[in-house]
Structures are given as structure tokens and as C-alpha cells.
Coordinates of C-alpha atoms and ligand atoms in Angstrom, one line a residue:
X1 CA -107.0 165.8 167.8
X2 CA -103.4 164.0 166.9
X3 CA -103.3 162.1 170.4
X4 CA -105.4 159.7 171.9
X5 CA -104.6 158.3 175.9
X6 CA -102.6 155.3 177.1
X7 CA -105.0 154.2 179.6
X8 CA -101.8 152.1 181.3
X9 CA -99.5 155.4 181.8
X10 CA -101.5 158.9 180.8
X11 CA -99.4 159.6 178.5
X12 CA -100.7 160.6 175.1
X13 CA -100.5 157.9 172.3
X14 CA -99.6 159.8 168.7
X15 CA -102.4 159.1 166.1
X16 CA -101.8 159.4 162.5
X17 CA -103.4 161.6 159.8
X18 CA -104.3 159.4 156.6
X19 CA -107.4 160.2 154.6
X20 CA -108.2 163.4 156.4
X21 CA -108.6 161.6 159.8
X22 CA -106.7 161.0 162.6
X23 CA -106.2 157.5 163.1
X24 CA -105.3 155.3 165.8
X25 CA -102.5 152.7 165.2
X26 CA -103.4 149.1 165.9
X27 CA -99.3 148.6 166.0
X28 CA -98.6 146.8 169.5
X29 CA -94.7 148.6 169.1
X30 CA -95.3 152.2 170.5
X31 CA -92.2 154.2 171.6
X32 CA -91.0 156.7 174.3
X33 CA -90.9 160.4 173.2
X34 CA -88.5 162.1 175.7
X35 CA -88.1 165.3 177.1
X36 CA -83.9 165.5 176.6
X37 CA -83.9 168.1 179.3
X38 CA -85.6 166.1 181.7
X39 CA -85.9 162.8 180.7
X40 CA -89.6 162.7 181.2
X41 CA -92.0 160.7 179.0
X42 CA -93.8 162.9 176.9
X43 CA -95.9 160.8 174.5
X44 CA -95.9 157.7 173.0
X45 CA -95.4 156.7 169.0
X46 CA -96.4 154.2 167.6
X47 CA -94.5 152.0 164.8
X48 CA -96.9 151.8 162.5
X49 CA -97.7 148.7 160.3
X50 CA -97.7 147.9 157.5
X51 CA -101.8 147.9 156.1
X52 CA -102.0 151.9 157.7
X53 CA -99.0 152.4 155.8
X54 CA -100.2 151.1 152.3
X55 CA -103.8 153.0 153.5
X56 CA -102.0 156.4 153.4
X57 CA -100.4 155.5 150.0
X58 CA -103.5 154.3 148.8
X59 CA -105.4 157.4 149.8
X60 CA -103.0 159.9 148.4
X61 CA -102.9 158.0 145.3
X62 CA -106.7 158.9 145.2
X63 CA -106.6 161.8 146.1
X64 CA -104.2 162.9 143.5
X65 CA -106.2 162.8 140.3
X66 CA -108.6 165.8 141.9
X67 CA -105.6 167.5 143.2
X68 CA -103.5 168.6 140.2
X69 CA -106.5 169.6 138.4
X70 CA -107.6 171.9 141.3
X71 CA -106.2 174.9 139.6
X72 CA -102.1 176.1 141.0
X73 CA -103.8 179.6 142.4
X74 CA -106.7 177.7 144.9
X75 CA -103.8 174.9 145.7
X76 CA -101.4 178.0 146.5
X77 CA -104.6 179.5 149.0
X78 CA -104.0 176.8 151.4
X79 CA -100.4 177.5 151.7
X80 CA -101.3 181.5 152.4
X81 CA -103.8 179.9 155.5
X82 CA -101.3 177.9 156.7
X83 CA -98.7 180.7 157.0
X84 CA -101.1 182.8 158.8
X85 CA -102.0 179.7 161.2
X86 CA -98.6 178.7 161.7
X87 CA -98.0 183.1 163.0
X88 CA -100.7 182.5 164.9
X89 CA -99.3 179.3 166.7
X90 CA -96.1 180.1 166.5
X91 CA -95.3 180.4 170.4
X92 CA -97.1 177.0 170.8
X93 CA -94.6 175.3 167.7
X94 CA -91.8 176.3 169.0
X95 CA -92.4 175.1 172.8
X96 CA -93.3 171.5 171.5
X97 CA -89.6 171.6 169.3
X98 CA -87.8 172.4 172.6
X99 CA -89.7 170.0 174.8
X100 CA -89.4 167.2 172.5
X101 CA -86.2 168.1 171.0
X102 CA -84.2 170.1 173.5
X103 CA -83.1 173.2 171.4
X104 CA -83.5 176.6 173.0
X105 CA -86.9 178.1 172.9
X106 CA -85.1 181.2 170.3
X107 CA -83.6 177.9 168.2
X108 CA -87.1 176.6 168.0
X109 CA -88.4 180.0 167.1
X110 CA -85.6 180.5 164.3
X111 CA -86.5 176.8 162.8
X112 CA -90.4 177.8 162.9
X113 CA -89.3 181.2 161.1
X114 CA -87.7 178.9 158.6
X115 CA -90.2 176.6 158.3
X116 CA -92.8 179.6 157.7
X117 CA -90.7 180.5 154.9
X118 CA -91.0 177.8 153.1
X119 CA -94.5 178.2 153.3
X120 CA -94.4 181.7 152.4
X121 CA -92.2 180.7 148.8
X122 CA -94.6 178.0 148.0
X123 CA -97.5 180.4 147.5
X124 CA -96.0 182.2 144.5
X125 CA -96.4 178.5 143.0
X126 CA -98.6 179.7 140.0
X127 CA -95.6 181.7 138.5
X128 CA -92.8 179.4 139.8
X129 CA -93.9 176.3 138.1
X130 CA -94.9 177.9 134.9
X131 CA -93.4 176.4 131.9
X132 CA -91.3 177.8 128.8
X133 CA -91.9 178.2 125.1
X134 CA -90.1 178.6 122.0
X135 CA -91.4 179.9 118.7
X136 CA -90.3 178.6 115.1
X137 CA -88.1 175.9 116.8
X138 CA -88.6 175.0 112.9
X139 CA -90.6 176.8 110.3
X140 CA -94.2 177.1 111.5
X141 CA -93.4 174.9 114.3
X142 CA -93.6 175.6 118.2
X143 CA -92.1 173.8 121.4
X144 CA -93.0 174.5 124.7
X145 CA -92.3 173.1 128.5
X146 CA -95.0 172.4 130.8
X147 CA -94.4 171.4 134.4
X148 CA -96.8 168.6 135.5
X149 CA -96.7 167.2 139.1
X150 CA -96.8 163.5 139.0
X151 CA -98.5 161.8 141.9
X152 CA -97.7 161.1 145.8
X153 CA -94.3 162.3 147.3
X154 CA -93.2 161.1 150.5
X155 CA -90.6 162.6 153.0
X156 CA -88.5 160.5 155.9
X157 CA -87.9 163.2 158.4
X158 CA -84.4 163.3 161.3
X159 CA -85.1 164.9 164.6
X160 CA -83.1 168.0 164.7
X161 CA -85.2 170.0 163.3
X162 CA -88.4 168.4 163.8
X163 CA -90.8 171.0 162.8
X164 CA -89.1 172.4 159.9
X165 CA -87.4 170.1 157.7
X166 CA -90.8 168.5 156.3
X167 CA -91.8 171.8 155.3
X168 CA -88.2 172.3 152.9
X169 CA -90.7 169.8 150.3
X170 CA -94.2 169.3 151.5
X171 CA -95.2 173.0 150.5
X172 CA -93.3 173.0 147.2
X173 CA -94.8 169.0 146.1
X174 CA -97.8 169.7 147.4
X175 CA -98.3 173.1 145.8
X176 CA -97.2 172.3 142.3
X177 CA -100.2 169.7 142.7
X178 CA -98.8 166.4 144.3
X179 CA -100.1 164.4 147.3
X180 CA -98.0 164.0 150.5
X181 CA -97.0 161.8 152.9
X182 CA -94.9 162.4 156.2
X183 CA -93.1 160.1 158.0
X184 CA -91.0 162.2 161.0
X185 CA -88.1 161.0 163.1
X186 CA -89.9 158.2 166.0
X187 CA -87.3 160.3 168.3
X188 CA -89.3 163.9 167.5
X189 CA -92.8 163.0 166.0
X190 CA -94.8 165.8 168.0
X191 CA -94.1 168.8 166.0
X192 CA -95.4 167.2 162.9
X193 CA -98.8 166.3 164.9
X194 CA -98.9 170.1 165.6
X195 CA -98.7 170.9 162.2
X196 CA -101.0 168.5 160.8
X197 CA -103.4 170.0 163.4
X198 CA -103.8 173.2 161.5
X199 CA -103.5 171.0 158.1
X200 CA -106.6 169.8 159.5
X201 CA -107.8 172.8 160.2
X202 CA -107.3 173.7 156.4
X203 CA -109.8 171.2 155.0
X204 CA -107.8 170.1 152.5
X205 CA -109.1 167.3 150.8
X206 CA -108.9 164.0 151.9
X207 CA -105.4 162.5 151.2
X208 CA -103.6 165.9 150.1
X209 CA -101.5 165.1 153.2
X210 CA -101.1 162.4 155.3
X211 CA -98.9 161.8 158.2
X212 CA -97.3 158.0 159.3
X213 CA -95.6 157.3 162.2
X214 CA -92.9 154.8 162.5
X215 CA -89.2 153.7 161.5
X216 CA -87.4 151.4 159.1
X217 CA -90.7 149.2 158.3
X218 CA -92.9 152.2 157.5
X219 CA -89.8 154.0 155.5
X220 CA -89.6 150.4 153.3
X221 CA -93.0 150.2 152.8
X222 CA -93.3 154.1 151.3
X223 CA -89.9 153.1 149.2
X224 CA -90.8 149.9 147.5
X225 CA -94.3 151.2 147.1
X226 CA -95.0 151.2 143.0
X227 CA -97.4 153.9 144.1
X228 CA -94.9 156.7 145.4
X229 CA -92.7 158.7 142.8
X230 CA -90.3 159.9 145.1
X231 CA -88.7 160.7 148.5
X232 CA -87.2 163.1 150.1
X233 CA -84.2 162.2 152.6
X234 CA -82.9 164.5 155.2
X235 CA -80.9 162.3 157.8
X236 CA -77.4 160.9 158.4
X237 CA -75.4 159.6 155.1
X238 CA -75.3 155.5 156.0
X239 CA -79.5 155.3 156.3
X240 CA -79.0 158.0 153.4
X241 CA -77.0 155.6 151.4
X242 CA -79.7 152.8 151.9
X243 CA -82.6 155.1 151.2
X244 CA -81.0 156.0 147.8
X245 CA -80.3 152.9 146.9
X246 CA -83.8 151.4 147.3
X247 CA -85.5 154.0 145.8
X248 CA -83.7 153.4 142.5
X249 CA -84.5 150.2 143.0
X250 CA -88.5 150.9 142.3
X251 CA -87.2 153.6 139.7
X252 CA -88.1 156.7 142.4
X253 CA -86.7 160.2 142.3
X254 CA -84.6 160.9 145.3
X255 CA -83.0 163.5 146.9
X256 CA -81.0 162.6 150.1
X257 CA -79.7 165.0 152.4
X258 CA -77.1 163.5 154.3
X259 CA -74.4 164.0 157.2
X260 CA -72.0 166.5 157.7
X261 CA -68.5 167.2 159.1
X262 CA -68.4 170.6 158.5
X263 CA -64.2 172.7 158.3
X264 CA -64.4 176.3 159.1
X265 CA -61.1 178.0 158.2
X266 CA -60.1 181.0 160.3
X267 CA -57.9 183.2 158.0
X268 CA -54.5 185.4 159.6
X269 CA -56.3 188.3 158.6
X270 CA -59.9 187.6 159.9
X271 CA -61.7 189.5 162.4
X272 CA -60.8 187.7 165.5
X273 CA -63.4 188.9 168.4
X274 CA -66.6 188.4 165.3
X275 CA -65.1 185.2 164.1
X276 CA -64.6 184.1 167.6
X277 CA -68.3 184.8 168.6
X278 CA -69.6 183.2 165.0
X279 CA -67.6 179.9 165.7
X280 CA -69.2 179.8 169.0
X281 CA -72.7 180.0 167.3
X282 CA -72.2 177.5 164.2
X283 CA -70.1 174.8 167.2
X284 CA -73.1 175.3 169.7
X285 CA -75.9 176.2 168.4
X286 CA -78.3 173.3 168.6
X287 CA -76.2 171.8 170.8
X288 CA -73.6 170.8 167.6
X289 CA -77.0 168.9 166.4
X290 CA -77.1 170.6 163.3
X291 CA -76.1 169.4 159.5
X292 CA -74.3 172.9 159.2
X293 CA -72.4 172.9 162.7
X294 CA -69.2 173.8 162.5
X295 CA -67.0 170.5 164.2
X296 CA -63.4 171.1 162.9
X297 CA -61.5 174.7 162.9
X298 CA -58.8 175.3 160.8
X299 CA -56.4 178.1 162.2
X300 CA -52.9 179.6 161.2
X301 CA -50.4 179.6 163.6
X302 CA -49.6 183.2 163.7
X303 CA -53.6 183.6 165.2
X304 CA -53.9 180.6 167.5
X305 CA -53.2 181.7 170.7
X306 CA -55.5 184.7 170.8
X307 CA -57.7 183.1 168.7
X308 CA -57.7 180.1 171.7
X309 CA -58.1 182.5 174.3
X310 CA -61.4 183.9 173.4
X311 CA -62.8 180.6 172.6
X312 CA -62.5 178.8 175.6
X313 CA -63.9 182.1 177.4
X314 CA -66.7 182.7 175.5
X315 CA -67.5 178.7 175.5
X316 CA -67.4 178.7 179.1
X317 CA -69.5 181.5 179.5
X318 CA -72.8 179.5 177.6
X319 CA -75.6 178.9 180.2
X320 CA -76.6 175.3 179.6
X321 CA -80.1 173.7 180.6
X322 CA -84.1 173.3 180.1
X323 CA -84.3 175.0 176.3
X324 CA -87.6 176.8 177.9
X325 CA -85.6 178.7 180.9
X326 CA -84.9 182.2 180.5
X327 CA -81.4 182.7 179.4
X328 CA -80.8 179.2 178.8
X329 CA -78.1 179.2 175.6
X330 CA -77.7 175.9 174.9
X331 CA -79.9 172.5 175.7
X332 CA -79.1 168.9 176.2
X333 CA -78.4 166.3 173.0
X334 CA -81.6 164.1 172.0
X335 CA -81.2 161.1 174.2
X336 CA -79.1 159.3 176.5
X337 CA -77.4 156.6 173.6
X338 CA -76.6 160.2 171.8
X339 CA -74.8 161.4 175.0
X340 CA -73.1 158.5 175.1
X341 CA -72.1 158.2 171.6
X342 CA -70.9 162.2 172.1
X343 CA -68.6 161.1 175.5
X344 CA -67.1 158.4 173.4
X345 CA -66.0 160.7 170.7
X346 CA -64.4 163.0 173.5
X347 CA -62.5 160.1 175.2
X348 CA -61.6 159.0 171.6
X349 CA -60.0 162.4 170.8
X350 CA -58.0 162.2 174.4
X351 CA -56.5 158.9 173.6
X352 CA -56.0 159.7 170.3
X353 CA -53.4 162.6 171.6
X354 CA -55.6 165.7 171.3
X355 CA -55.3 168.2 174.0
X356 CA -58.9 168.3 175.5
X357 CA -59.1 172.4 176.9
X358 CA -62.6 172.2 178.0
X359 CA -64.6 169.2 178.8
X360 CA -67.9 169.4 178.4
X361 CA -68.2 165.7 180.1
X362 CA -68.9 166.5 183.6
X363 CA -71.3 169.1 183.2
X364 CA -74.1 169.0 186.0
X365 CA -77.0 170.9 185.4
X366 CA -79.3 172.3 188.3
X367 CA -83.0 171.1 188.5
X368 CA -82.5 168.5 185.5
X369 CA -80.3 165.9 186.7
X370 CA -82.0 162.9 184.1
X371 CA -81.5 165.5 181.3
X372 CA -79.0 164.5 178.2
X373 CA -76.9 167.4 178.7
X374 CA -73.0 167.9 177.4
X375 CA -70.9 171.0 178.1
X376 CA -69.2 172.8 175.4
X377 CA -66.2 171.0 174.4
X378 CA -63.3 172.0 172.9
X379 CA -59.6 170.0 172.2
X380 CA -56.3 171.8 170.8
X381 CA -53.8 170.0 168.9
X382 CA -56.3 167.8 166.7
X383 CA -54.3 166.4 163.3
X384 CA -56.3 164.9 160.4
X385 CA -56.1 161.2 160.8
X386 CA -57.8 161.6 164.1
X387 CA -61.4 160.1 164.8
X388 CA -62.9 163.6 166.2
X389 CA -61.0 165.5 163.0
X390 CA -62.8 162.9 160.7
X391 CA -66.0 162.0 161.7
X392 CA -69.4 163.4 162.4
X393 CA -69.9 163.9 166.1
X394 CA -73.6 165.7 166.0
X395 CA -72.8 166.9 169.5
X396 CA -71.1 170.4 171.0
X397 CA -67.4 169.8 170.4
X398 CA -65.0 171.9 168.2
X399 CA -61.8 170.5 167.4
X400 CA -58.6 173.4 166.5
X401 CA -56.2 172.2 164.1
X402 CA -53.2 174.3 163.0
X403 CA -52.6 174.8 159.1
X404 CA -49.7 176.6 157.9
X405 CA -51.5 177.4 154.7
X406 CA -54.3 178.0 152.5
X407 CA -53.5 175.3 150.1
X408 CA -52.8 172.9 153.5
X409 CA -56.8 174.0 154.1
X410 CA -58.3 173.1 151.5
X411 CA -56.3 169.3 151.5
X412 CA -57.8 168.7 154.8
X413 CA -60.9 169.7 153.8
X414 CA -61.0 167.9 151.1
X415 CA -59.9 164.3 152.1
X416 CA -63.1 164.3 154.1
X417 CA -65.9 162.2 152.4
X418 CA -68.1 165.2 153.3
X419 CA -69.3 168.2 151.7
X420 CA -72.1 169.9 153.3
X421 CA -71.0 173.4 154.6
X422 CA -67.2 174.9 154.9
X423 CA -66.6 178.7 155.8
X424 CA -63.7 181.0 155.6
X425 CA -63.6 183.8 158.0
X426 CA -61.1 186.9 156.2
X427 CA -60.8 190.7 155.0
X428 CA -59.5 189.2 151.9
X429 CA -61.6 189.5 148.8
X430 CA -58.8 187.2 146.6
X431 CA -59.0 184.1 149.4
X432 CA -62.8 184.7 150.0
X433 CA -62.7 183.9 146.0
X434 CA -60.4 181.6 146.3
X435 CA -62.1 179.5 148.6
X436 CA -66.0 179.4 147.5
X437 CA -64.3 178.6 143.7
X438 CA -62.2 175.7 145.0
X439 CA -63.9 173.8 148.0
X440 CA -65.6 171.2 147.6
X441 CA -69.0 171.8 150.1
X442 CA -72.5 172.7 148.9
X443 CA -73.0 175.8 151.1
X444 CA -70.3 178.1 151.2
X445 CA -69.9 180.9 154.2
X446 CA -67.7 183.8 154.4
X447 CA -67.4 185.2 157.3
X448 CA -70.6 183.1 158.2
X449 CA -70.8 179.8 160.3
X450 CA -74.0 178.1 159.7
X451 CA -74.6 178.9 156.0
X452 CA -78.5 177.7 156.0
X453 CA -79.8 178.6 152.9
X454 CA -82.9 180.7 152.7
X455 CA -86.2 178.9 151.5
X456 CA -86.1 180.2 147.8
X457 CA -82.4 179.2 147.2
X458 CA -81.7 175.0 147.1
X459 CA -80.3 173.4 150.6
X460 CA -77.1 172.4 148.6
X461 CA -74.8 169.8 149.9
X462 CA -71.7 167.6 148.1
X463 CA -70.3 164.1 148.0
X464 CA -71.0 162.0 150.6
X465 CA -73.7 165.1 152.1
X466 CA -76.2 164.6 149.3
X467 CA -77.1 161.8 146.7
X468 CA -79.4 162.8 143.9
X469 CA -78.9 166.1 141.2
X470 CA -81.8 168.2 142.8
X471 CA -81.9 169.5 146.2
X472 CA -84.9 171.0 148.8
X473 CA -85.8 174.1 148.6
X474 CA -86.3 176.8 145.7
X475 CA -86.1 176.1 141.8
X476 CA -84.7 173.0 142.4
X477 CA -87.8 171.8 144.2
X478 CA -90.0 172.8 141.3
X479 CA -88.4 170.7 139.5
X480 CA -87.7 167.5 141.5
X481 CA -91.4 167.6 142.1
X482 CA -92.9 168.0 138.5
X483 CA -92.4 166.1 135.3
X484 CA -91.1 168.6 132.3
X485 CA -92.9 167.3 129.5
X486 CA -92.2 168.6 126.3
X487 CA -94.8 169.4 123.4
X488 CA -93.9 170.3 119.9
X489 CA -96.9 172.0 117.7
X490 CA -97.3 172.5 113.9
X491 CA -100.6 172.9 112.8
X492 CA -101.7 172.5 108.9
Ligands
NAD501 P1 -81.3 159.0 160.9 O1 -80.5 158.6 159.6 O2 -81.1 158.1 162.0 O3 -82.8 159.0 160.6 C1 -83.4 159.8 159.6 C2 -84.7 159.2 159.1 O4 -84.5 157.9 158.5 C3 -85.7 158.9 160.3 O5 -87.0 159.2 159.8 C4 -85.6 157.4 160.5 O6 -86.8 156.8 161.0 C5 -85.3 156.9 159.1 N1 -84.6 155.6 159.0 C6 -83.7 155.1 159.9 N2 -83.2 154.0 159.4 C7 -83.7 153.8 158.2 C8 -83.5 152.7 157.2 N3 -82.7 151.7 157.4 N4 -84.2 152.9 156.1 C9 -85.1 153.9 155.9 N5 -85.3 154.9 156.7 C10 -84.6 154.8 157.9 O7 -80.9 160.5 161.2 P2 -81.2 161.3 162.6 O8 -80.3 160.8 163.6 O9 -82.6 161.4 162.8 O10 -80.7 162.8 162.1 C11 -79.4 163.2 162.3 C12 -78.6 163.1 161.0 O11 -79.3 163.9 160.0 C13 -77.2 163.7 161.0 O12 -76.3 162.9 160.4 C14 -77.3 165.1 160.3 O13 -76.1 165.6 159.8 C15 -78.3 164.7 159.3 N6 -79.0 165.9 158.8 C16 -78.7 166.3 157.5 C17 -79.3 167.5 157.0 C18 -78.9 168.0 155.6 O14 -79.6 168.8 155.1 N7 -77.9 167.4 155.0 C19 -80.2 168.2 157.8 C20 -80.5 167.7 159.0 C21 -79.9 166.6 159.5

């Protein structure tokens, strides 16, 4: 079981997972997991130290060496058992994302489908990490490509997608025959107890995959560590910056997913009703708590006005509350400093001369009056140099700004230090060309708004979005997790 008991309050204290066991932490910090929606206690976490950090290294280091010989079809039979585990468990995953994260129960569903995925890729692992050869690279001689994992990976987790973003590495590194080590978000640890739950289940052997609890102390420890080859980032861009920066350091891999400000641009000749009900998806969905939210839309005059219209009637129409309620659209933000940090980027944008239309501030929501909860938001009239236009808000507010042109677009978009995800919504084939060959933004959506890649391509991402050359997800994970050595032959 991942939870012991506080005798003091009830609540469940997290354990972690190192060596195949669940462990207690003899940590004296433990932290509050909350319910968003309600603001209830749900468990507590504790900041591990730093000896039961070193012990998962430590064990994962040993385990390694019996690992990557276990041959890449029995390593991939695990990952075909933990798909069908995670099906059958899949109604209890996606309640624990809601209650500790606050997304709707069909978000949490969606992000379990994706993490599945994943999963699903990472059992064709035999052929995916096979090799290449060439013959007579010289007379009578022969080259060839193997892929060879090299030792324990570790991934520090954020908390909007609590469940799934572990599983965009842990099934690739740990399939192409590394060992693993998680450390999730202190705000949203449970999901990963659930799922190391069935890893347990699996039997894998001791040390495949271990799971830390903590923060900053545990993430330093797993960086500076001569014993872990690389980590795996996913978070917002100034820990990002940090993260990459130590890791080089102690000569890691690293591939950091950072932050987002994400344009959408809203063409003269787009469909306005499907574009209208897309924005509201890729602006709300998640409560704006998504890398890939849409926060800033860029719309030609000419289209404004109806474009407005339906907007603010189809924002005010989303049913806000408890994530678990029936017909519930969208839930609160994770916690009350996020709430606040939100409302201060809406007061920002009204003193900064932006025309707030809907104000998602005084939302009251029945039955949950401690819950984090925000309305939908939206302000007319925003201009670049403003705060809201230019920085990342991770909250439900959309921001309108009028371009007169396509070339205007693509400026605006571009003097932002971002590049995660852009969109253009059009019936034009040329600008629809046009704008995934010039903008500068690792996924690229036309006439989508939340342009989340599907587990066998990479989760791409630009500039200040993503530090390192390979991303999660797909061939690019085959590679950031194995060494390609190279072996010439010639035999006499
Ligand atoms: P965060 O940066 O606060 O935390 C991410 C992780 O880093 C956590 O595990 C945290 O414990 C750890 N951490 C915090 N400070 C650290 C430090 N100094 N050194 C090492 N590790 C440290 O991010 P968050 O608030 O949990 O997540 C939201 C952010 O994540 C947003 O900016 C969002 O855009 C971004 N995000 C990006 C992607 C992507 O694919 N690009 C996906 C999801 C979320």
C-alpha cells in the first residue's frame, strides 16, 4: 500500500517506492495535498531526505545491470500488463487526478487515455530501438548502430497533469532497458502512488522503478548525483532554466519542457462558430492549466465583433465546480497562492488599459465555498507590451488583440520568448502553409487549439518552451534514452 496513517490528523501519509518496497519517510517536513475544489486535506507528502533519496539512486543503479540484459521483448511484457491494469483502473485514475488536481473527471479521463498511450507505444520497443547497418562502408568492411540504454533516468514531474506526464519517458527509458526514478509535483503526488500501485503489482524487479517524494532538495540530490544519466523536465521555464543548467553541470542528458504563452491567430476567412467553440476548449480546458492553452488571440478587425460576440456567450455559458459533478465543465486552479497569482494578472490587465468583458474574479460556486475556483475571463483591447499579452498566466483568461495582418501576427508572436504551441484557424491552404513554415512554436495547429501531440510523435516545443535537442515522446525518446554506439567490423 503507498500510504501509511498520520496518527495526529487521519489523514494518509504518502510512502515512497524504492527497492520494490514502499517506504516510510523519516523526513519531519510533510506537506498538505489539497482538494482545489474543496480545499480539504487529502493526504500528506512528505519532503523527503536526502539518504532515501541517494537509497533509490543507489538501488536503481543496481538494479540496472540485470535490467538491460533482460531481453527488449520480456522488458516490453510489463508494459503490455500495465496497459491492461491501467484499463482496468482507469475509473479509479482518473477520480484521484480530479480530486487532487481539480480537472474535470472527462479531462482526467482524456490525460489517463494519453498516459495509456504511451504505454501502449512503448511495447513495440523491440523494433523501435533496433539499430542500423551498413555494408562495405569500405571494402570488406561493415558498420553498424546499436542502441544501448545506459543506466538510471530520473523525471521531475509539474502538477497539471499529474498522472500522465511521467509516463511521456518512464515507459520509453525504462523499456529500452534503463532504471527509473520518479519524483512528482509535492502539489499532486497521489496519482503517481496509484500507479506505482499496479507497478507493484507487476513484480518488476527490485529497483526498475522507484518513486521519491519531495521538492527542490530531492530534485538536487537526483541532479548532482554521478549515478543518474539524465532527467527529464516538464515544468515552468525559470526551475526549467535551473534544472538544465545543473544537469550539465554533472555532464547529464536533459530534456526540459518548459512554460508556455501560447498565440492562436483567428484568420478573416476562418470558420467563426468552430473556431469560436475550439478557442473556448484550448482557453478553458484545464482551467487554462495546460502548457498548450491558448492565453492570447489574435483577430482581424473585419471579424472581431462577431467573433466577440460568441465568445463571451459561449464562456458564460461553462458550468464551473467540483471536477466530479455531473456536468461540471470546468474546475478550480490548483491552490489558493495560484488563485491569487491568476486575480493579480486580471487586475494587472485592467490597469494596464485592457477592457476586462468578463470577469471571472467574483465567481461563487455553490456547495464549495473553500474551493480555488476562477470564472472564465476574457479582456478586449489587449496590445503587446502588456503584462497579460506577455506572460504566462496558467489560469482561464483569454486575452483578444486586433492585428491588421498576417505579417503583424507572426511579429507579435514572435517577440514572445515562448514557443510551445501557436494555431491558425483558416479555409486557406496558402496561410495554413504559410504559418506552420514561418512560426516559431514546436507544435503547430490548424484549425486546432490544443495541439498535444500523440504518444509516438515527440512533445515538441521552442525557445524559451524547451532546453535540450530531444524531446518526450516517440523516436526522439529512443534516442534520448539509449547511447548509439557505433561498431566497425572487418574480419581477416
Ligand atoms: P514548477 O516549475 O513549479 O515545478 C516542476 C517540478 O520542478 C516539480 O516537480 C517541482 O518540485 C520541481 N522544482 C521546483 N523548484 C525546483 C528547483 N529549484 N530545482 C529543481 N526542481 C524544482 O512547475 P509547476 O507549477 O508544477 O507546473 C506548471 C508549469 O509547467 C507551467 O509553466 C507549464 O507551462 C509547465 N508545463 C510545461 C509542459 C510542457 O510540455 N512544456 C507540460 C506541462 C506543464
Amino acid at each position: 500500500m503507498g500510504c501509511g496513517t498520520n496518527i495526529l490528523t487521519d489523514v494518509p501519509v504518502l510512502k515512497n517506492y524504492i527497492d520494490g518496497d514502499w517506504c516510510d519517510s523519516e523526513s519531519k517536513e510533510l506537506r498538505d495535498v489539497v482538494n482545489p475544489a474543496t480545499g480539504e486535506i487529502i493526504a500528506k507528502v512528505p519532503m523527503s531526505t536526502a539518504d532515501e533519496t541517494n537509497s533509490a539512486i543507489e538501488s536503481a543503479n543496481n538494479a540496472f545491470e540485470r535490467w538491460r540484459v533482460t531481453i527488449p521483448v520480456s522488458r516490453a511484457r510489463y508494459f503490455f500488463d500495465l496497459k491492461n491494469l491501467m484499463e482496468e483502473n482507469f475509473e479509479s485514475l482518473a477520480q484521484w487526478i480530479v480530486k487532487e488536481n481539480g480537472k474535470t473527471i472527462d479531462e482526467a479521463r482524456g490525460e489517463v487515455r494519453r498516459g495509456i498511450e504511451c504505454v501502449e507505444v512503448s511495447t513495440g520497443i523491440p523494433s523501435l530501438m533496433m539499430g542500423v547497418n551498413s555494408e562495405d562502408i569500405a571494402i570488406g568492411i561493415d558498420e553498424m548502430l546499436i542502441r544501448q540504454p545506459l543506466g538510471v533516468f530520473f523525471a521531475l514531474a509539474p502538477f497539471n497533469f499529474p498522472n500522465m506526464v511521467p509516463l511521456w519517458f518512464l515507459p520509453f527509458a525504462v523499456a529500452v532497458g534503463n532504471t527509473y526514478i520518479v519524483k512528482p509535483s509535492p502539489q499532486t503526488p497521489i496519482s503517481q502512488v496509484k500507479l506505482f500501485e499496479l507497478f507493484d503489482e507487476l513484480d518488476f524487479p527490485p529497483g526498475v522503478v522507484n518513486l521519491v517524494h519531495g521538492d527542490v532538495e530531492v530534485a538536487n540530490v537526483l541532479l548532482d548525483s554521478p549515478d543518474t544519466k539524465g532527467v527529464s523536465f516538464v515544468g515552468s521555464t525559470p526551475v526549467g532554466k535551473l534544472v538544465y543548467e545543473r544537469a550539465s553541470k554533472s555532464g547529464k542528458r536533459a530534456q526540459v519542457q518548459g512554460g508556455a504563452k501560447n498565440f492562436l491567430l483567428v484568420m478573416p476567412d476562418a470558420d467563426l462558430e468552430r473556431t469560436a467553440s475550439a478557442l473556448m476548449t484550448s482557453c478553458y480546458g484545464c482551467a487554462g492549466e495546460r502548457c498548450l492553452a491558448g492565453s492570447v488571440i489574435l483577430v482581424f478587425e473585419e471579424i472581431h465583433e462577431p467573433l466577440m460576440k460568441q465568445l463571451v456567450e459561449m464562456a458564460r455559458m461553462i458550468k464551473v465546480g467540483n471536477g466530479l459533478d455531473e456536468g461540471i465543465q470546468m474546475g478550480p486552479v490548483i491552490s489558493a497562492k495560484a488563485k491569487e497569482r491568476v486575480e493579480w494578472y486580471i487586475d494587472q490587465g485592467v490597469k494596464e488599459g485592457a477592457t476586462l468583458v468578463l470577469d471571472g474574479r467574483s465567481i461563487e460556486v455553490e456547495r464549495y465555498p473553500d474551493g480555488f475556483f476562477i470564472g472564465p475571463t476574457i479582456f478586449d483591447n489587449v496590445t503587446p507590451e502588456m503584462t497579460i499579452a506577455k506572460e504566462e498566466i496558467f489560469g482561464p483568461v483569454m486575452s483578444i488583440m486586433n492585428v491588421k495582418g498576417f505579417d503583424e501576427a507572426i511579429d507579435i508572436i514572435h517577440a514572445n520568448p515562448y514557443g510551445n504551441a501557436s494555431s491558425i484557424f483558416t479555409s486557406s491552404g496558402k496561410w495554413s502553409r504559410e504559418f506552420q513554415y514561418r512560426v516559431q512554436a514546436g507544435n503547430v495547429g490548424i484549425n486546432v487549439g490544443i495541439v498535444a501531440p500523440v504518444a509516438h510523435f515527440p512533445f515538441s516545443g521552442m525557445k524559451d518552451s524547451f532546453f535540450g535537442t530531444l524531446h518526450g515522446q516517440g523516436e526522439d525518446a529512443i534516442r534520448f534514452f539509449t547511447e548509439s554506439k557505433v561498431v566497425i567490423t572487418r574480419w581477416f
